Amino acid sequence: MHTLIRPNAWVALKLPSGMTKVIQIAPNTAISLGKYGSFPSSLIIGRPYHLTFELQDKLPGEDFSRLRVVPASELHAEVIAEEDEAAGRRTQNDEVIAATEGEEFSLVDDKGNVVVRSNRETIDDNARQTLTQDEIEELKREGNNAGKDVIAKLLLSHTALDEKTAFSLAKYKLLKTKKYIRSWRRGDASKILDMRAEMIGLAGCWGNVHFGGDDVYLEDPKSRTDQGENACVPVQKDLLGGRWLVVDDTCGLLVATMAERMGVLYDDEEKAEERDGGERAAPQEPEASAPAPELVQKDGDAEMTDAQATPAKRNSDGKHRHQKPRPSDFAVPYSQTNTITVIHGASQPNLSLLNYWGFDITSPNHLPHPLLNHLLNLTWLQLLKPELDTSYSTPPLTAAPEILASWKPSRRGNFHRKRRRYARIRHIVDSTRAGNFSGLVCASTMDPISIVRHTLPLLAGGAPVAIYSPSVESLAALADCFSVPRRTAWVSGGVPEIEGLSSEELERWQGNERFPLNPTLLQGVSIQTSRARKWQVLPGRTHPLMTERGGAEGYVFTAWRAKPAEGKVAAKGKFKRRKVEAESEVAATPVTTA
């Protein structure tokens, strides 16, 4: 993960009102925060994440607002003051409103320092806030000291602060701070769709998602254009490893979480800096001796002739740039390890949230990104009935090199594109159906029983299974399929339909009404939930916060893939009978009495 904010990166800004705004930090642009103001994007590019910034007033002669990093001592000043007061320590700079023994409220000056503490009786006045709305708007327009002056004058103009308790006074100041202060910080959204942050973490932990090993690629077959499907690279099962199977209905949030754990979500910082430096370099002027390719009009279409005399490209230092040879059409671009395979039910998977990490799955010509070689996707039809999918079952196009050279460039481009797509789809389908996946992680609204029925045979022995669902009923029905009574009835021969089936056929058995799934394929089945509820803890007033957002709590089904033993299980080994033999010797010894 990048530690600094890079150009064109997506960040989440948490505003004082509690709202989270996701924006892209484009260079040389202005970032608007609504009523809080705006600032240039260059002020946060290159700064660390998870900092709190304060939007300052415009300086004379400048048409933009600067930012100030709010230190942690200022953010947690009230907590530090309470701890110091409890320990009997006196702070040098009292910046917070903290009521001590015999004091009911405090007032602050323009700089936020405590200047007045009083416990006098209530002022006999009908108006509690002497400032009118017009005066408050005038203070906001002046915009001095990032909104702190407005808060200080509101407190000074309040005539009933002595009636407030310490908790009520702190709450009043917090409300005014959220409304008028111009500060924000970079944070993460607490909830996206119906999957909470803690449930995403549980799914990744129970799915045992981790780095799956160094990249391993298949060799280029160097296929010719007149060769068909026989020239495709076959799947090598011994190279497959460290792969996870995913069913994601969260627009790519689950995939992004798993990719971060596997180390393929963020590009390498050194490579990214080199690429950015190359893009920022000034383009070289074309050499005078390099003739431009001619445009030839054929059949109404403009065709560019081959530039045979065009010299090799040069770098910024004038040296020749060595271009890598273009791989053949049937070359497999995907790694055989440390990959994520997404199963979806549409023509393309809905992974739009990956755009916030610089990856667009719909882009045909994507910039270098780790997910290009580690994210695979296929449909349920390609997994279950690949012969019915036209993109898989239709043989690839072939053409002799002489005929291919006579075609127009657009037709040749479509020819190579279709052959490359066929090779990719065939490799993804064949490698997925080969199985040996390291885990299954799901977050879908589909019936989990139907998902497990077709994905369990693809898992390796001991592979973890983590399935998220917003409701517990569907997961409870899934857990019941692997209960102890069902497993006992299965082993004791209570299912006549499975007699004579091999172990591989038992794993892919489609089930019946009594046994929807093979109950021996999963062990350690459990369902759990974890939602951090925020509570107000006060004497006699302890209750959940009424302003907390609702939504589905969510539940996670966890289990481990089991490989049933073949044949009859018998206990073997050497058993020691020393204790039994010693007892028999004692019993045979005669006892004499005096």
XYZ file of N, CA and C in Angstrom, residues 219-379:
483
model
N 5.072 -20.553 -20.761
C 5.888 -20.130 -21.879
C 5.015 -19.813 -23.090
N 5.513 -18.902 -23.887
C 4.813 -18.515 -25.104
C 4.902 -19.660 -26.112
N 3.766 -20.151 -26.636
C 3.830 -21.263 -27.598
C 4.357 -20.860 -28.974
N 4.522 -19.564 -29.237
C 4.998 -19.084 -30.542
C 4.113 -19.626 -31.667
N 2.839 -19.524 -31.476
C 1.908 -20.072 -32.463
C 1.848 -19.187 -33.702
N 1.607 -19.833 -34.844
C 1.443 -19.123 -36.101
C -0.038 -18.794 -36.309
N -0.290 -17.902 -37.223
C -1.667 -17.473 -37.467
C -2.501 -18.542 -38.156
N -1.856 -19.541 -38.766
C -2.612 -20.606 -39.415
C -2.841 -21.798 -38.507
N -2.455 -21.700 -37.230
C -2.671 -22.785 -36.267
C -3.927 -22.515 -35.456
N -4.641 -23.595 -35.097
C -5.886 -23.487 -34.367
C -5.734 -23.755 -32.890
N -6.779 -24.354 -32.297
C -6.810 -24.557 -30.854
C -5.778 -25.550 -30.369
N -5.256 -26.371 -31.256
C -4.227 -27.323 -30.842
C -2.934 -26.638 -30.422
N -2.751 -25.394 -30.825
C -1.532 -24.659 -30.473
C -1.637 -23.955 -29.129
N -2.807 -23.993 -28.469
C -2.967 -23.340 -27.160
C -2.134 -24.040 -26.098
N -1.700 -23.298 -25.115
C -0.895 -23.857 -24.027
C -1.801 -24.633 -23.079
N -1.539 -25.904 -22.842
C -2.392 -26.656 -21.906
C -2.158 -26.226 -20.463
N -3.145 -26.471 -19.622
C -3.054 -26.124 -18.199
C -2.141 -27.121 -17.504
N -1.183 -26.604 -16.752
C -0.272 -27.444 -15.985
C -0.679 -27.383 -14.511
N -1.312 -28.454 -14.045
C -1.862 -28.460 -12.691
C -0.786 -28.346 -11.615
N 0.423 -28.811 -11.917
C 1.457 -28.748 -10.890
C 1.938 -27.324 -10.638
N 1.660 -26.394 -11.558
C 2.062 -25.004 -11.363
C 0.993 -24.172 -10.669
N -0.236 -24.666 -10.622
C -1.322 -23.901 -10.021
C -1.209 -23.939 -8.506
N -1.313 -22.786 -7.874
C -1.236 -22.714 -6.412
C -1.456 -21.301 -5.923
N -1.900 -21.167 -4.673
C -2.138 -19.846 -4.107
C -3.233 -19.087 -4.810
N -4.338 -19.768 -5.158
C -5.442 -19.140 -5.887
C -6.694 -19.169 -5.024
N -7.507 -18.112 -5.159
C -8.738 -18.007 -4.384
C -9.916 -17.830 -5.331
N -11.014 -18.484 -4.987
C -12.256 -18.414 -5.747
C -13.183 -17.427 -5.056
N -13.784 -16.501 -5.835
C -14.555 -15.402 -5.261
C -15.887 -15.278 -5.992
N -16.939 -15.038 -5.224
C -18.243 -14.641 -5.751
C -18.558 -13.304 -5.097
N -18.480 -12.226 -5.873
C -18.526 -10.879 -5.315
C -19.705 -10.120 -5.896
N -20.629 -9.707 -5.033
C -21.744 -8.847 -5.413
C -21.654 -7.481 -4.739
N -20.448 -7.098 -4.320
C -20.259 -5.812 -3.644
C -19.559 -4.793 -4.539
N -19.693 -4.949 -5.849
C -19.087 -4.025 -6.820
C -17.568 -3.994 -6.730
N -16.955 -5.057 -6.279
C -15.505 -5.141 -6.243
C -14.869 -4.816 -4.916
N -15.664 -4.506 -3.900
C -15.086 -4.190 -2.589
C -14.400 -5.408 -1.987
N -15.033 -6.572 -2.088
C -14.427 -7.790 -1.554
C -13.167 -8.160 -2.333
N -13.197 -8.002 -3.644
C -12.017 -8.307 -4.455
C -10.868 -7.375 -4.096
N -11.159 -6.094 -3.880
C -10.107 -5.147 -3.510
C -9.496 -5.507 -2.161
N -10.314 -5.934 -1.218
C -9.793 -6.331 0.095
C -8.876 -7.535 -0.015
N -9.286 -8.530 -0.805
C -8.450 -9.721 -0.982
C -7.175 -9.385 -1.745
N -7.281 -8.523 -2.747
C -6.090 -8.149 -3.511
C -5.078 -7.413 -2.641
N -5.570 -6.617 -1.702
C -4.647 -5.930 -0.790
C -3.926 -6.924 0.105
N -4.634 -7.947 0.570
C -3.988 -8.970 1.401
C -2.975 -9.786 0.595
N -3.230 -9.960 -0.691
C -2.348 -10.762 -1.535
C -1.228 -9.945 -2.154
N -1.250 -8.621 -1.962
C -0.184 -7.778 -2.461
C -0.271 -7.450 -3.928
N -1.469 -7.459 -4.517
C -1.616 -7.172 -5.944
C -2.588 -6.031 -6.178
N -2.895 -5.246 -5.165
C -3.816 -4.128 -5.341
C -3.089 -2.843 -5.713
N -1.912 -2.651 -5.158
C -1.152 -1.429 -5.398
C 0.063 -1.729 -6.257
N 0.338 -0.808 -7.142
C 1.514 -0.934 -7.990
C 2.765 -0.649 -7.172
N 3.863 -1.227 -7.597
C 5.127 -0.992 -6.912
C 5.492 0.486 -7.015
N 5.880 1.093 -5.890
C 6.147 2.532 -5.865
C 7.313 2.901 -6.781
N 8.355 2.085 -6.810
C 9.501 2.404 -7.657
C 9.112 2.354 -9.133
N 8.361 1.315 -9.518
C 7.945 1.223 -10.916
C 6.995 2.355 -11.276
N 6.106 2.706 -10.335
C 5.165 3.792 -10.617
C 5.894 5.114 -10.781
N 6.922 5.351 -9.951
C 7.678 6.596 -10.072
C 8.436 6.636 -11.400
N 8.997 5.482 -11.804
C 9.689 5.457 -13.088
C 8.721 5.718 -14.239
N 7.525 5.121 -14.154
C 6.562 5.323 -15.222
C 6.066 6.771 -15.247
N 5.795 7.327 -14.061
C 5.371 8.726 -14.005
C 6.461 9.656 -14.511
N 7.712 9.338 -14.188
C 8.807 10.161 -14.684
C 8.934 10.109 -16.191
N 8.681 8.907 -16.770
C 8.723 8.793 -18.217
C 7.600 9.539 -18.892
N 6.419 9.575 -18.237
C 5.308 10.297 -18.811
C 5.523 11.801 -18.726
N 6.199 12.247 -17.646
C 6.427 13.685 -17.497
C 7.554 14.206 -18.387
N 8.400 13.278 -18.903
C 9.518 13.709 -19.743
C 8.994 14.335 -21.027
N 9.713 15.331 -21.484
C 9.291 16.034 -22.694
C 9.430 15.122 -23.898
N 8.456 15.098 -24.777
C 8.549 14.236 -25.960
C 9.653 14.716 -26.891
N 10.337 13.777 -27.500
C 11.427 14.102 -28.406
C 10.860 14.496 -29.770
N 11.517 15.453 -30.376
C 11.114 15.866 -31.702
C 11.483 14.778 -32.714
N 10.662 14.512 -33.672
C 10.993 13.487 -34.662
C 12.188 13.907 -35.500
N 12.996 12.919 -35.831
C 14.184 13.204 -36.622
C 13.778 13.559 -38.047
N 14.621 14.385 -38.657
C 14.316 14.840 -40.014
C 14.416 13.712 -41.018
N 15.272 12.718 -40.712
C 15.474 11.625 -41.660
C 14.396 10.559 -41.570
N 13.475 10.690 -40.620
C 12.436 9.672 -40.445
C 11.248 10.048 -41.302
N 11.009 9.350 -42.402
C 9.874 9.695 -43.255
C 8.567 9.267 -42.629
N 7.538 10.068 -42.765
C 6.228 9.734 -42.227
C 5.571 8.691 -43.104
N 4.838 7.745 -42.521
C 4.172 6.734 -43.332
C 3.075 7.359 -44.182
N 2.957 6.830 -45.386
C 1.997 7.362 -46.332
C 0.626 6.754 -46.106
N -0.393 7.514 -46.423
C -1.768 7.056 -46.359
C -2.216 6.671 -47.758
N -2.640 5.442 -47.909
C -3.071 4.931 -49.201
C -4.572 4.731 -49.151
N -5.286 5.212 -50.135
C -6.730 5.094 -50.194
C -7.092 3.813 -50.948
N -7.746 2.907 -50.231
C -8.165 1.651 -50.842
C -9.618 1.388 -50.480
N -10.430 1.280 -51.513
C -11.846 0.958 -51.318
C -12.521 1.931 -50.374
N -12.145 3.186 -50.451
C -12.793 4.195 -49.636
C -12.259 4.295 -48.228
N -11.317 3.434 -47.803
C -10.750 3.476 -46.464
C -9.301 3.900 -46.547
N -8.899 4.745 -45.611
C -7.508 5.199 -45.558
C -6.679 4.154 -44.849
N -5.682 3.638 -45.494
C -4.820 2.602 -44.936
C -3.398 3.111 -44.847
N -2.722 2.865 -43.781
C -1.355 3.339 -43.569
C -0.386 2.259 -44.023
N 0.513 2.638 -44.894
C 1.493 1.679 -45.386
C 2.552 1.417 -44.329
N 3.195 0.272 -44.438
C 4.240 -0.097 -43.491
C 5.449 0.800 -43.691
N 5.912 1.386 -42.591
C 7.081 2.271 -42.635
C 8.335 1.441 -42.455
N 8.891 0.960 -43.552
C 10.049 0.100 -43.473
C 11.295 0.867 -43.040
N 11.348 2.158 -43.423
C 12.570 2.919 -43.145
C 12.525 3.660 -41.827
N 11.471 3.441 -41.021
C 11.354 4.162 -39.759
C 12.397 3.659 -38.772
N 13.247 4.494 -38.231
C 14.281 4.017 -37.310
C 13.689 3.625 -35.969
N 14.501 2.952 -35.157
C 14.053 2.536 -33.837
C 13.834 3.742 -32.952
N 12.933 3.613 -31.984
C 12.626 4.706 -31.071
C 13.792 4.948 -30.125
N 13.887 6.195 -29.676
C 14.975 6.565 -28.793
C 14.431 7.055 -27.456
N 15.238 6.862 -26.404
C 14.896 7.372 -25.087
C 15.223 8.855 -25.006
N 14.928 9.458 -23.822
C 15.211 10.876 -23.629
C 16.700 11.175 -23.661
N 17.549 10.159 -23.365
C 19.000 10.390 -23.390
C 19.611 10.143 -24.768
N 18.779 9.838 -25.765
C 19.277 9.648 -27.114
C 19.618 8.220 -27.463
N 19.610 7.293 -26.502
C 19.944 5.899 -26.768
C 18.741 5.172 -27.363
N 19.053 4.127 -28.113
C 17.988 3.359 -28.734
C 17.211 2.584 -27.671
N 15.919 2.550 -27.836
C 15.061 1.832 -26.909
C 14.808 0.429 -27.452
N 15.158 -0.564 -26.659
C 14.975 -1.952 -27.065
C 13.530 -2.368 -26.778
N 12.768 -2.580 -27.826
C 11.379 -2.968 -27.685
C 11.274 -4.482 -27.548
N 10.431 -4.897 -26.620
C 10.218 -6.321 -26.430
C 9.423 -6.889 -27.600
N 9.758 -8.090 -28.026
C 8.978 -8.685 -29.129
C 7.542 -8.950 -28.690
N 6.641 -8.720 -29.598
C 5.227 -8.935 -29.285
C 4.944 -10.423 -29.125
N 4.266 -10.823 -28.038
C 3.966 -12.246 -27.859
C 2.969 -12.728 -28.901
N 2.911 -14.032 -29.052
C 1.982 -14.610 -30.014
C 0.552 -14.493 -29.500
N -0.404 -14.818 -30.357
C -1.811 -14.655 -30.000
C -2.227 -15.592 -28.875
N -1.643 -16.768 -28.781
C -2.047 -17.769 -27.792
C -1.190 -17.717 -26.526
N -0.407 -16.661 -26.332
C 0.365 -16.512 -25.098
C -0.579 -16.174 -23.941
N -0.381 -16.827 -22.789
C -1.235 -16.636 -21.611
C -0.648 -15.526 -20.752
N -1.363 -14.408 -20.549
C -0.790 -13.296 -19.778
C -0.968 -13.435 -18.278
N -1.658 -14.463 -17.801
C -1.998 -14.570 -16.376
C -0.958 -15.408 -15.631
N -0.753 -15.038 -14.380
C 0.126 -15.805 -13.499
C -0.587 -17.081 -13.049
N 0.203 -18.092 -12.762
C -0.362 -19.367 -12.308
C -0.489 -19.426 -10.786
N 0.010 -18.435 -10.101
C -0.062 -18.386 -8.637
C -0.518 -17.001 -8.207
N -1.006 -16.923 -6.962
C -1.389 -15.648 -6.346
C -2.423 -14.911 -7.199
N -3.508 -15.600 -7.553
C -4.541 -15.036 -8.411
C -5.898 -15.081 -7.727
N -6.816 -14.263 -8.237
C -8.205 -14.208 -7.775
C -9.093 -14.516 -8.971
N -9.946 -15.525 -8.836
C -10.871 -15.914 -9.891
C -12.279 -15.545 -9.463
N -12.913 -14.642 -10.197
C -14.252 -14.138 -9.878
C -15.265 -14.842 -10.769
N -16.305 -15.394 -10.145
C -17.412 -16.018 -10.872
C -18.601 -15.069 -10.801
N -19.193 -14.771 -11.948
C -20.298 -13.814 -12.013
C -21.371 -14.356 -12.947
N -22.514 -13.713 -12.928
C -23.643 -14.168 -13.725
C -24.006 -13.266 -14.875
N -23.208 -12.258 -15.182
C -23.489 -11.331 -16.269
C -22.421 -11.471 -17.345
N -22.535 -10.640 -18.381
C -21.527 -10.684 -19.438
C -20.177 -10.192 -18.944
N -20.178 -9.244 -17.992
C -18.966 -8.761 -17.367
C -19.199 -8.614 -15.874
N -18.182 -8.846 -15.054
C -18.368 -8.685 -13.608
C -18.502 -7.223 -13.231
N -19.307 -6.954 -12.220
C -19.478 -5.594 -11.725
C -18.420 -5.324 -10.663
N -17.299 -4.788 -11.094
C -16.175 -4.471 -10.201
C -15.814 -2.994 -10.327
N -16.840 -2.149 -10.319
C -16.625 -0.723 -10.558
C -15.839 -0.046 -9.439
N -15.878 -0.574 -8.220
C -15.142 0.054 -7.122
C -13.632 -0.068 -7.290
N -13.184 -0.958 -8.156
C -11.744 -1.064 -8.393
C -11.197 0.153 -9.112
N -12.077 0.986 -9.668
C -11.604 2.218 -10.304
C -10.912 3.132 -9.302
N -11.305 3.053 -8.025
C -10.675 3.896 -7.006
C -9.254 3.451 -6.688
N -8.859 2.296 -7.173
C -7.477 1.831 -7.009
C -6.748 1.797 -8.348
N -7.265 2.551 -9.315
C -6.573 2.697 -10.587
C -6.718 1.536 -11.529
N -7.768 0.715 -11.391
C -7.953 -0.443 -12.274
C -9.365 -0.416 -12.827
N -9.468 -0.438 -14.139
C -10.752 -0.455 -14.836
C -10.833 -1.738 -15.640
N -11.715 -2.642 -15.215
C -11.787 -3.955 -15.855
C -12.387 -3.878 -17.246
N -13.076 -2.774 -17.567
C -13.688 -2.631 -18.883
C -12.760 -1.986 -19.898
N -11.578 -1.562 -19.498
C -10.660 -0.883 -20.412
C -9.909 -1.912 -21.248
N -9.973 -1.834 -22.574
C -9.256 -2.818 -23.401
C -7.744 -2.594 -23.411
N -7.307 -1.342 -23.334
C -5.873 -1.020 -23.330
C -5.536 -0.341 -22.009
N -5.323 -1.161 -21.004
C -5.112 -0.646 -19.654
C -3.631 -0.397 -19.412
N -3.361 0.632 -18.585
C -1.994 0.888 -18.155
C -1.513 -0.242 -17.248
N -0.215 -0.418 -17.086
C 0.287 -1.504 -16.234
C -0.289 -1.435 -14.831
N -0.809 -2.568 -14.363
C -1.401 -2.682 -13.029
C -1.275 -4.134 -12.581
N -1.002 -4.387 -11.289
C -0.845 -5.774 -10.830
C -2.071 -6.649 -11.073
N -3.265 -6.070 -11.045
C -4.464 -6.884 -11.233
C -4.629 -7.390 -12.655
N -3.936 -6.811 -13.608
C -4.055 -7.275 -14.991
C -3.640 -8.727 -15.138
N -2.653 -9.164 -14.384
C -2.138 -10.530 -14.482
C -2.597 -11.427 -13.348
N -3.401 -10.890 -12.406
C -3.784 -11.687 -11.235
C -5.293 -11.735 -10.994
N -6.079 -11.090 -11.829
C -7.528 -11.104 -11.678
C -8.148 -11.785 -12.889
N -8.800 -12.920 -12.665
C -9.448 -13.689 -13.704
C -10.949 -13.707 -13.433
N -11.760 -13.744 -14.474
C -13.205 -13.786 -14.292
C -13.826 -14.680 -15.350
N -14.881 -15.372 -14.947
C -15.647 -16.223 -15.846
C -17.083 -16.280 -15.357
N -17.984 -16.656 -16.250
C -19.399 -16.727 -15.915
C -19.739 -18.110 -15.364
